[in-house]
PDB file of C-alpha atoms in Angstrom:
ATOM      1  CA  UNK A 113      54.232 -58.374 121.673  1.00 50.00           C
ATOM      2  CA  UNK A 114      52.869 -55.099 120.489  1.00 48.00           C
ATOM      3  CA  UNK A 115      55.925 -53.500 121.482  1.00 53.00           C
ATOM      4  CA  UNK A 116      58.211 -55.569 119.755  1.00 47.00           C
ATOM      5  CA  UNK A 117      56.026 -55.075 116.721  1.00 47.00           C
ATOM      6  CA  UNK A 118      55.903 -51.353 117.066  1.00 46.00           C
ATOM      7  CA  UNK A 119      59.813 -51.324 117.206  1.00 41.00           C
ATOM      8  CA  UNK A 120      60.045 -53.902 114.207  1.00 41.00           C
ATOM      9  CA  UNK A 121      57.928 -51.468 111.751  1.00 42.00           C
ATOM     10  CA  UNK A 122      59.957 -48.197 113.301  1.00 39.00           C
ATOM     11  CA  UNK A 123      62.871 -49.941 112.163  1.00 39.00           C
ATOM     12  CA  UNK A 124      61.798 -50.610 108.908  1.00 39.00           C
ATOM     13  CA  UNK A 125      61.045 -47.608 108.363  1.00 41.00           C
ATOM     14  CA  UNK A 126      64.154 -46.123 109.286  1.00 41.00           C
ATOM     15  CA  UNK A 127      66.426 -48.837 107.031  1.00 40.00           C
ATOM     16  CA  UNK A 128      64.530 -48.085 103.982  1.00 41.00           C
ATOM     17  CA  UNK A 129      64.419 -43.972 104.397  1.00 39.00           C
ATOM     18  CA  UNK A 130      67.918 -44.653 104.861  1.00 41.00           C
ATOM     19  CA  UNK A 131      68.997 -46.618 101.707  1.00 38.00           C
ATOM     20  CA  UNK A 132      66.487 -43.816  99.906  1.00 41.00           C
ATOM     21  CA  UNK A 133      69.098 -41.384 101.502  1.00 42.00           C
ATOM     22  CA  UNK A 134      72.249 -43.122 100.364  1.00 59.00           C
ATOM     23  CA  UNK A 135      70.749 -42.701  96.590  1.00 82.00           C
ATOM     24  CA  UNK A 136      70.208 -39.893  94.241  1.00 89.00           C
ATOM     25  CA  UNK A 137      71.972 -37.530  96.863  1.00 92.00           C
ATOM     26  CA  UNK A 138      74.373 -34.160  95.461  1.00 93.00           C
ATOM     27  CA  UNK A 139      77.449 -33.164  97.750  1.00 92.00           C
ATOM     28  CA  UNK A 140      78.112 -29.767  99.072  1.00 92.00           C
ATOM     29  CA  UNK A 141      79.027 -28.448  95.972  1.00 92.00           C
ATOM     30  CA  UNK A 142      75.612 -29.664  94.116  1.00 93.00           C
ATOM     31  CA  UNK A 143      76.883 -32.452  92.170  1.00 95.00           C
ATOM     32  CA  UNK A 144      75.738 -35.611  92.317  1.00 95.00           C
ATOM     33  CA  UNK A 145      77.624 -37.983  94.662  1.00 95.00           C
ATOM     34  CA  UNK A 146      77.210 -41.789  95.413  1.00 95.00           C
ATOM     35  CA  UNK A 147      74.910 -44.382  94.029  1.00 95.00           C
ATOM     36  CA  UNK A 148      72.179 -42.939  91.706  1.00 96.00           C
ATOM     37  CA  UNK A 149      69.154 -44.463  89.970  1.00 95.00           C
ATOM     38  CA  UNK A 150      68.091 -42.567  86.364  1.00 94.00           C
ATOM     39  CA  UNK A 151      64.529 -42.540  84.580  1.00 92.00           C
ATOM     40  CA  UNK A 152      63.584 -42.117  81.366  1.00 90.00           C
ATOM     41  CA  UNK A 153      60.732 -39.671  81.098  1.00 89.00           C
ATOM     42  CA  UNK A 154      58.098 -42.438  80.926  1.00 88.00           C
ATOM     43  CA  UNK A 155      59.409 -43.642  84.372  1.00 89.00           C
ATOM     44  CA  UNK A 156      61.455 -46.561  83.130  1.00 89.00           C
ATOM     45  CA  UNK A 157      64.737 -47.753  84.460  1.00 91.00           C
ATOM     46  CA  UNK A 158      67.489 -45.585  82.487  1.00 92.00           C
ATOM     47  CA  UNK A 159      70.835 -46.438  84.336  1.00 93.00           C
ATOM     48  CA  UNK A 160      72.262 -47.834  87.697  1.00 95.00           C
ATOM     49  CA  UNK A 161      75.532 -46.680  89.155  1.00 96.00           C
ATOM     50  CA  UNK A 162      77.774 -44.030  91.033  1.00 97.00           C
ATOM     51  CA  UNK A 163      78.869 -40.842  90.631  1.00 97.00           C
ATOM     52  CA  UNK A 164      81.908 -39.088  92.061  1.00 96.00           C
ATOM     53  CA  UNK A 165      82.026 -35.532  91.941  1.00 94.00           C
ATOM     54  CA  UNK A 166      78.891 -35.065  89.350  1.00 96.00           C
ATOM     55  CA  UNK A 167      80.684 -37.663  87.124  1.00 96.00           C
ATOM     56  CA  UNK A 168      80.006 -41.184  85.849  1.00 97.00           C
ATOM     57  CA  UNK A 169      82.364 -43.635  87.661  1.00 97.00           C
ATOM     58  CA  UNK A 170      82.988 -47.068  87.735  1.00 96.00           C
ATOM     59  CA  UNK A 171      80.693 -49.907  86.839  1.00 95.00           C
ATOM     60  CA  UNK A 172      76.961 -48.969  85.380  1.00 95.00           C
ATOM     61  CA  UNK A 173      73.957 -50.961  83.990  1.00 93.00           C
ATOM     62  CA  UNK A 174      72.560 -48.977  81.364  1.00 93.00           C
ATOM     63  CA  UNK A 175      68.902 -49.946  79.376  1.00 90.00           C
ATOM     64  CA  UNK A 176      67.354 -48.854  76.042  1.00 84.00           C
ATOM     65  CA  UNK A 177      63.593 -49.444  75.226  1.00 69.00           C
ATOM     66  CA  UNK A 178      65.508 -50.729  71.467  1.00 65.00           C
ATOM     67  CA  UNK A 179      64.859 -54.208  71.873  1.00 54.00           C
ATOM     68  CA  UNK A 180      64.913 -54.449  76.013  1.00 74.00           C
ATOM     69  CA  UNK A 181      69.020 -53.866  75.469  1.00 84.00           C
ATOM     70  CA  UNK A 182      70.995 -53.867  78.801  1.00 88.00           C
ATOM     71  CA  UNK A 183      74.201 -51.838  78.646  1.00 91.00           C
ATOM     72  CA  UNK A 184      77.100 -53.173  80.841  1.00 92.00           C
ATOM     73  CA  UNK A 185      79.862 -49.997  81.028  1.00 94.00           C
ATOM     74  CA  UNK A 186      82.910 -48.569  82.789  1.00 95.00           C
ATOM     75  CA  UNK A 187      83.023 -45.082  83.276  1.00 97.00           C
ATOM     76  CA  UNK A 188      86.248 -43.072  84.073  1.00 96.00           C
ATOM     77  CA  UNK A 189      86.069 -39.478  84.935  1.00 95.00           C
ATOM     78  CA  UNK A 190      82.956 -39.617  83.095  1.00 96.00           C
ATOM     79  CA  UNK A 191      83.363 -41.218  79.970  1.00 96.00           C
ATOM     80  CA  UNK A 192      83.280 -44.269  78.859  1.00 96.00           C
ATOM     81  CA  UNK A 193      86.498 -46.695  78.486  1.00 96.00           C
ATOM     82  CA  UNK A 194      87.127 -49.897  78.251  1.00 95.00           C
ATOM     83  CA  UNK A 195      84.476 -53.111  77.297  1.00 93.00           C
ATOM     84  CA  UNK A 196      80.958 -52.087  76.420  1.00 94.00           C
ATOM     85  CA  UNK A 197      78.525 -54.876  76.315  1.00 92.00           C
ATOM     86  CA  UNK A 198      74.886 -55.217  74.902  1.00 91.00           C
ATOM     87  CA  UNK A 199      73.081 -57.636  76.826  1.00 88.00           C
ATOM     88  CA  UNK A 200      68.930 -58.950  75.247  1.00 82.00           C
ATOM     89  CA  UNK A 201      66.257 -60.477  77.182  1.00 66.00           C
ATOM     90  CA  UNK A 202      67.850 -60.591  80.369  1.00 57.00           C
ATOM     91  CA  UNK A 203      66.430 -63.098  82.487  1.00 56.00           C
ATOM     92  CA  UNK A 204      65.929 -64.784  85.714  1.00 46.00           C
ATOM     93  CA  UNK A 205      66.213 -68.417  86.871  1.00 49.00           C
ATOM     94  CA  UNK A 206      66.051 -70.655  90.231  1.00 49.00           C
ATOM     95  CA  UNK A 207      68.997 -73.029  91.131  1.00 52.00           C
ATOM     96  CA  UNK A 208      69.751 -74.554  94.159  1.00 54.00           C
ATOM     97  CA  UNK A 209      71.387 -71.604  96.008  1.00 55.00           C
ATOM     98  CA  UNK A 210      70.658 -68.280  94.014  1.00 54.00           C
ATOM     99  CA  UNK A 211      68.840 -66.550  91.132  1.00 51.00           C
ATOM    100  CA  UNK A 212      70.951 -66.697  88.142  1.00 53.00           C
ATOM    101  CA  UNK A 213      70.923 -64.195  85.428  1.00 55.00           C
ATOM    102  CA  UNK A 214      70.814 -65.039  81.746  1.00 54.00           C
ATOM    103  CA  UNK A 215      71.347 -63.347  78.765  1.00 65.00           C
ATOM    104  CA  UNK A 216      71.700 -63.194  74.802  1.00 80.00           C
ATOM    105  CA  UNK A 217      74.739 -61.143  73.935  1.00 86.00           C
ATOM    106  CA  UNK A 218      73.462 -58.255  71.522  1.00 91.00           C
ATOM    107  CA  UNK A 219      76.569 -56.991  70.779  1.00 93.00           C
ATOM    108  CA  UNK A 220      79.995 -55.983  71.852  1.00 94.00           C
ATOM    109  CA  UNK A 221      82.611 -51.970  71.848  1.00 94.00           C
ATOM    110  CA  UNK A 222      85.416 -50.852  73.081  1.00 95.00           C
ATOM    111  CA  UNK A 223      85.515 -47.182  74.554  1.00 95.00           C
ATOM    112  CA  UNK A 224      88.784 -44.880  75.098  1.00 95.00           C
ATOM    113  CA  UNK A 225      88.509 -41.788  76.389  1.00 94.00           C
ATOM    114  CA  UNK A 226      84.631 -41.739  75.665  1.00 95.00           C
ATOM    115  CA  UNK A 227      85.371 -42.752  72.555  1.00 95.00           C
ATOM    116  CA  UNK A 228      83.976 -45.871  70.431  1.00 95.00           C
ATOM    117  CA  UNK A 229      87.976 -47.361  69.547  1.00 96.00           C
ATOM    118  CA  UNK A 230      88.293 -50.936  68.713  1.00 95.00           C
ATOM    119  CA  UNK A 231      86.331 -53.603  67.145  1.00 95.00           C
ATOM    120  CA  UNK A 232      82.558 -53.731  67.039  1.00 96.00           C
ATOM    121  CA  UNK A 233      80.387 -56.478  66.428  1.00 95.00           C
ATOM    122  CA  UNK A 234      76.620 -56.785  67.101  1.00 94.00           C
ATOM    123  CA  UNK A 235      74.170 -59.898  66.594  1.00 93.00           C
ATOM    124  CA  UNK A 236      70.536 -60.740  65.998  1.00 92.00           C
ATOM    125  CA  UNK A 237      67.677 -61.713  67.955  1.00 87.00           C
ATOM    126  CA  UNK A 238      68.596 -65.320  66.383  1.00 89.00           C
ATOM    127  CA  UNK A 239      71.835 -65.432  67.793  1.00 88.00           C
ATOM    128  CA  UNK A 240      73.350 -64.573  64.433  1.00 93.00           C
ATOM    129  CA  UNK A 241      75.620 -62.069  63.375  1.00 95.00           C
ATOM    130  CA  UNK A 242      74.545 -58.576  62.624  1.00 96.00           C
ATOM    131  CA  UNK A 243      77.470 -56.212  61.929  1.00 97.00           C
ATOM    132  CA  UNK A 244      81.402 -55.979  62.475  1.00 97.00           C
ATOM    133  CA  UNK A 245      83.807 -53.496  62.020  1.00 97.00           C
ATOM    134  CA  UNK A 246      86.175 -51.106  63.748  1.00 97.00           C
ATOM    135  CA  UNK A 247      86.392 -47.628  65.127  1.00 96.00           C
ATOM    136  CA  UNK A 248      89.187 -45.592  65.686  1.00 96.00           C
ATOM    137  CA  UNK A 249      88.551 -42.419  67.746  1.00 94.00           C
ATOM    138  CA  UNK A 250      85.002 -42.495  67.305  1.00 95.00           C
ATOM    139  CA  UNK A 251      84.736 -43.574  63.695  1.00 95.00           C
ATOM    140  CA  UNK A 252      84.418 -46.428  61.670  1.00 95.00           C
ATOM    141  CA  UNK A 253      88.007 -46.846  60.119  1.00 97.00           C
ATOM    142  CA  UNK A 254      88.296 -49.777  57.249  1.00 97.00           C
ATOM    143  CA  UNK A 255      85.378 -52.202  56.104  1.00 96.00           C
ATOM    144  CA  UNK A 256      82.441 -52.929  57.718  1.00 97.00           C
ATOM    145  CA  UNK A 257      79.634 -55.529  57.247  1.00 97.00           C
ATOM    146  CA  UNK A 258      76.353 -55.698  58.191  1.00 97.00           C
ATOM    147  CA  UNK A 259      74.105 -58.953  57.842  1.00 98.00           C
ATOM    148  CA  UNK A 260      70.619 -60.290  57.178  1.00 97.00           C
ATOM    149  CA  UNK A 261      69.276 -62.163  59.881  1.00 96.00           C
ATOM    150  CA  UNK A 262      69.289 -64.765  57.786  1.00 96.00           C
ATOM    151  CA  UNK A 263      73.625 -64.900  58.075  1.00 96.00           C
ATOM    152  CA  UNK A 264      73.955 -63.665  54.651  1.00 97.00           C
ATOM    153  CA  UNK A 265      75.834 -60.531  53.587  1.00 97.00           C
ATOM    154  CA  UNK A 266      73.812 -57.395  53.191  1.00 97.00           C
ATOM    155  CA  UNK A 267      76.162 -54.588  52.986  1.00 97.00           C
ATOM    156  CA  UNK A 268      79.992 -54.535  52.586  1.00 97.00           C
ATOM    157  CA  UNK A 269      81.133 -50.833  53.536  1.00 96.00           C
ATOM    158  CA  UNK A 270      84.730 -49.302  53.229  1.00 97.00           C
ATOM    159  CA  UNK A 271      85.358 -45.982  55.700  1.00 96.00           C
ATOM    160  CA  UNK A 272      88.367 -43.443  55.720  1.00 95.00           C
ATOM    161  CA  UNK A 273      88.440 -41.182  58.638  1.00 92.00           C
ATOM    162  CA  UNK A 274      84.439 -41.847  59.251  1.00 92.00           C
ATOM    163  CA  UNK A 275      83.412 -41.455  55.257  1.00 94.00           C
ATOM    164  CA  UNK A 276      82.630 -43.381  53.395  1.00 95.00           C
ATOM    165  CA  UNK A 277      85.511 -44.195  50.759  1.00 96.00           C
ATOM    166  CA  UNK A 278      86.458 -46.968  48.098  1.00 96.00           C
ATOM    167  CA  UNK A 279      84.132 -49.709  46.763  1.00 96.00           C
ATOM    168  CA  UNK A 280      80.666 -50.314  48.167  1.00 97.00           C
ATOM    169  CA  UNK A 281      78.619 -53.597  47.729  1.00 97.00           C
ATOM    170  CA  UNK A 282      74.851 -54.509  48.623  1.00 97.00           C
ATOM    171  CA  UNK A 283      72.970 -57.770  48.419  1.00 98.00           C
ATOM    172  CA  UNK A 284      69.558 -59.249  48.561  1.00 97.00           C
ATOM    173  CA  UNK A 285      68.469 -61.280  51.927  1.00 96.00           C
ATOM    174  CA  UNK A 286      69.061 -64.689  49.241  1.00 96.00           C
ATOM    175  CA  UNK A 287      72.818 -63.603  48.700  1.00 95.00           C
ATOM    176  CA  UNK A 288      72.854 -61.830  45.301  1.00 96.00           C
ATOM    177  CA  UNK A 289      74.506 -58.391  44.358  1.00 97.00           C
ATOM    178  CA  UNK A 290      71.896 -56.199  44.238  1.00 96.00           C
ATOM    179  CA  UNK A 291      74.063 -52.521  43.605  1.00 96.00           C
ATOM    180  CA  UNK A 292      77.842 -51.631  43.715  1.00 96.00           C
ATOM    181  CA  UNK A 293      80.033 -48.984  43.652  1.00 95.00           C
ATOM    182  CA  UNK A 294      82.616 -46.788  44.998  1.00 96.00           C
ATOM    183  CA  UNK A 295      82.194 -43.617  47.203  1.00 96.00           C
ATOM    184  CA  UNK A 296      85.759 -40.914  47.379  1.00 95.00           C
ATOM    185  CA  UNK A 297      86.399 -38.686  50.440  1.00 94.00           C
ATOM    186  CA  UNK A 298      82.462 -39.462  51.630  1.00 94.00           C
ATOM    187  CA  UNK A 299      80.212 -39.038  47.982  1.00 93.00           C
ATOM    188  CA  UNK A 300      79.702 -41.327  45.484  1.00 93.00           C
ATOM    189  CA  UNK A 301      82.552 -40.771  42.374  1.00 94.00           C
ATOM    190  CA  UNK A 302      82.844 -43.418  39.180  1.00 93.00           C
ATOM    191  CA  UNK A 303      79.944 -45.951  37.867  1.00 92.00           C
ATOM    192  CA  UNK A 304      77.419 -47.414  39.941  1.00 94.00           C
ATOM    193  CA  UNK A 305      75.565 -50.294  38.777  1.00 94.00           C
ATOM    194  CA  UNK A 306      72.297 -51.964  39.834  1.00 94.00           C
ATOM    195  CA  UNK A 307      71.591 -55.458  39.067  1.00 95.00           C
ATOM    196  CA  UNK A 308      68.313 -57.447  38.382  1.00 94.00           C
ATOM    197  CA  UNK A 309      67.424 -61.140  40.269  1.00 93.00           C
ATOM    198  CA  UNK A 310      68.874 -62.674  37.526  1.00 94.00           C
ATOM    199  CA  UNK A 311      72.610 -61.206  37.959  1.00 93.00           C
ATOM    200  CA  UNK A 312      71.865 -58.850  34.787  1.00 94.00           C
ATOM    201  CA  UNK A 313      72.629 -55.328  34.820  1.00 93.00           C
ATOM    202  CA  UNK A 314      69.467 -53.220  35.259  1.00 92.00           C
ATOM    203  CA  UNK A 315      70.939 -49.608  35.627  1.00 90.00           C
ATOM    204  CA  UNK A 316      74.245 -47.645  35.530  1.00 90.00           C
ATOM    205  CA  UNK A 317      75.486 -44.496  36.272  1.00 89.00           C
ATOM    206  CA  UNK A 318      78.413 -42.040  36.742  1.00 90.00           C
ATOM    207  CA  UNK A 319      79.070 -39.796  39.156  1.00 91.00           C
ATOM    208  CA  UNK A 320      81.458 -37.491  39.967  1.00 89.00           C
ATOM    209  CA  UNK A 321      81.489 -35.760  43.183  1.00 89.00           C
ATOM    210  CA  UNK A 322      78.722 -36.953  44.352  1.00 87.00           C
ATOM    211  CA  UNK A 323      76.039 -36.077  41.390  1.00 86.00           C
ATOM    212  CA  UNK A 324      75.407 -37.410  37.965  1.00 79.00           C
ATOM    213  CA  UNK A 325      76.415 -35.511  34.525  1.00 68.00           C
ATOM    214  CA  UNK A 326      72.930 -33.725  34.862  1.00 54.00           C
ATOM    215  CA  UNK A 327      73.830 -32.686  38.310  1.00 47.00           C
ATOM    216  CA  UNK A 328      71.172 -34.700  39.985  1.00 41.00           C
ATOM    217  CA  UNK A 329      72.393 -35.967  43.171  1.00 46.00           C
ATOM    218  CA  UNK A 330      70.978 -39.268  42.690  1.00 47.00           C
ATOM    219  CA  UNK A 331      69.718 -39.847  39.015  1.00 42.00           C
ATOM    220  CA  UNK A 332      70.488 -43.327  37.404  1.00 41.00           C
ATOM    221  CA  UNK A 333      70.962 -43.972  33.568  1.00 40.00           C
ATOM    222  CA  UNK A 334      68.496 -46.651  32.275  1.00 42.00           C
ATOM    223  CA  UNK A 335      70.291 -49.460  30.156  1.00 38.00           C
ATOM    224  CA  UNK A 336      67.175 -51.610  30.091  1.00 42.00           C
ATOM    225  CA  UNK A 337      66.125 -50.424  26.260  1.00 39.00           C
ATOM    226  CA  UNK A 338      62.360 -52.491  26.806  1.00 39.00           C
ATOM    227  CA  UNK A 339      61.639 -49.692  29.096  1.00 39.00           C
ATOM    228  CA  UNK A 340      62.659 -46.081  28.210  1.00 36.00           C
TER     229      UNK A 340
END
């Protein structure tokens, strides 16, 4: 009995010094090689997955301390193509047979070439939508809107080539306009107008290149006459 124990705990031993071996190992040129586990500096999980010739290959679970996010990737060469996805509160339950794995999609990205390309869209905590839009080679091309968490509109956005460009619009968590206008080649150019709860204009101003007539980069012009 003793001996079968002994040999039971040598082999144990040996399995698990083993499947330490098979991870986190470099090849004969010092790059990493196989199945690798990474840390954040505070010891935490960073990423699961393999490496072939010091690169990123092939599926990987990724995590962020930003809201317990779980990153589902390809990698290719090392960079990132295909689906991204953003995965919250991952968690565990008991059926019949298995564990099963649930989770809240966060949000959603195309890569190409290690490059964000595609459409983007990202939710809540609640479950409700949070932003949508579309890269192209790494940038946000065309609009883009981000939400409250309460569903309604709180920024519409126009890009060109990654700047901003065209009209702007923001709005208060209860839906109303709140400031608009219109941004050329990345800085604000033409009026911009803020607006009061009541819809009424509170301030103007015009830009051009990116600063006002006194050459203040963000100076408004008061049209409220009850307070000068």
């Amino acid at each position: 009995m003793k001996t079968a124990t002994t040999f039971l705990l040598v082999f144990f031993l040996c399995s698990q010094s083993n499947l330490f071996a098979q991870e986190n190992r470099l090849n004969k040129e010092g790059e990493k090689e196989g199945r690798w586990k990474e840390y954040f500096k505070d010891g935490k999980l960073a990423g699961t997955g393999v490496y072939e010739n010091g690169k990123k290959e092939g599926k990987w679970t990724e995590y962020s301390d930003w809201h317990h996010i779980t990153i589902k990737v390809r990698y290719k060469n090392g960079k990132k193509e295909g689906k991204e996805i953003w995965c919250r509160n991952q968690k565990f339950f008991k059926t019949r047979l298995k564990l099963k794995k649930v989770s809240k999609i966060a949000g959603k990205i195309r890569f190409k070439n290690g490059k964000r390309n595609g459409r983007s869209i990202s939710y809540h905590k609640n479950g409700k939508l949070s932003s949508t839009g579309v890269y192209k080679n790494g940038t946000l091309e065309g609009e883009h809107k981000i939400y409250w968490e309460n569903g309604n509109i709180n920024r519409k956005e126009i890009y060109k080539n990654g700047k901003q460009e065209g009209e702007w619009h923001w709005y208060s968590k209860n839906g109303k306009l709140e400031e608009k206008g219109t941004y050329k080649n990345g800085v604000r150019e033409g009026e911009w107008t803020t607006y009061n709860e009541d819809g009424s204009v509170n301030q103007k101003a015009m830009f051009k290149n990116g600063r006002t007539k006194d050459e203040y980069p963000i100076e408004v012009i008061n049209t409220d006459n009850t307070n000068p």
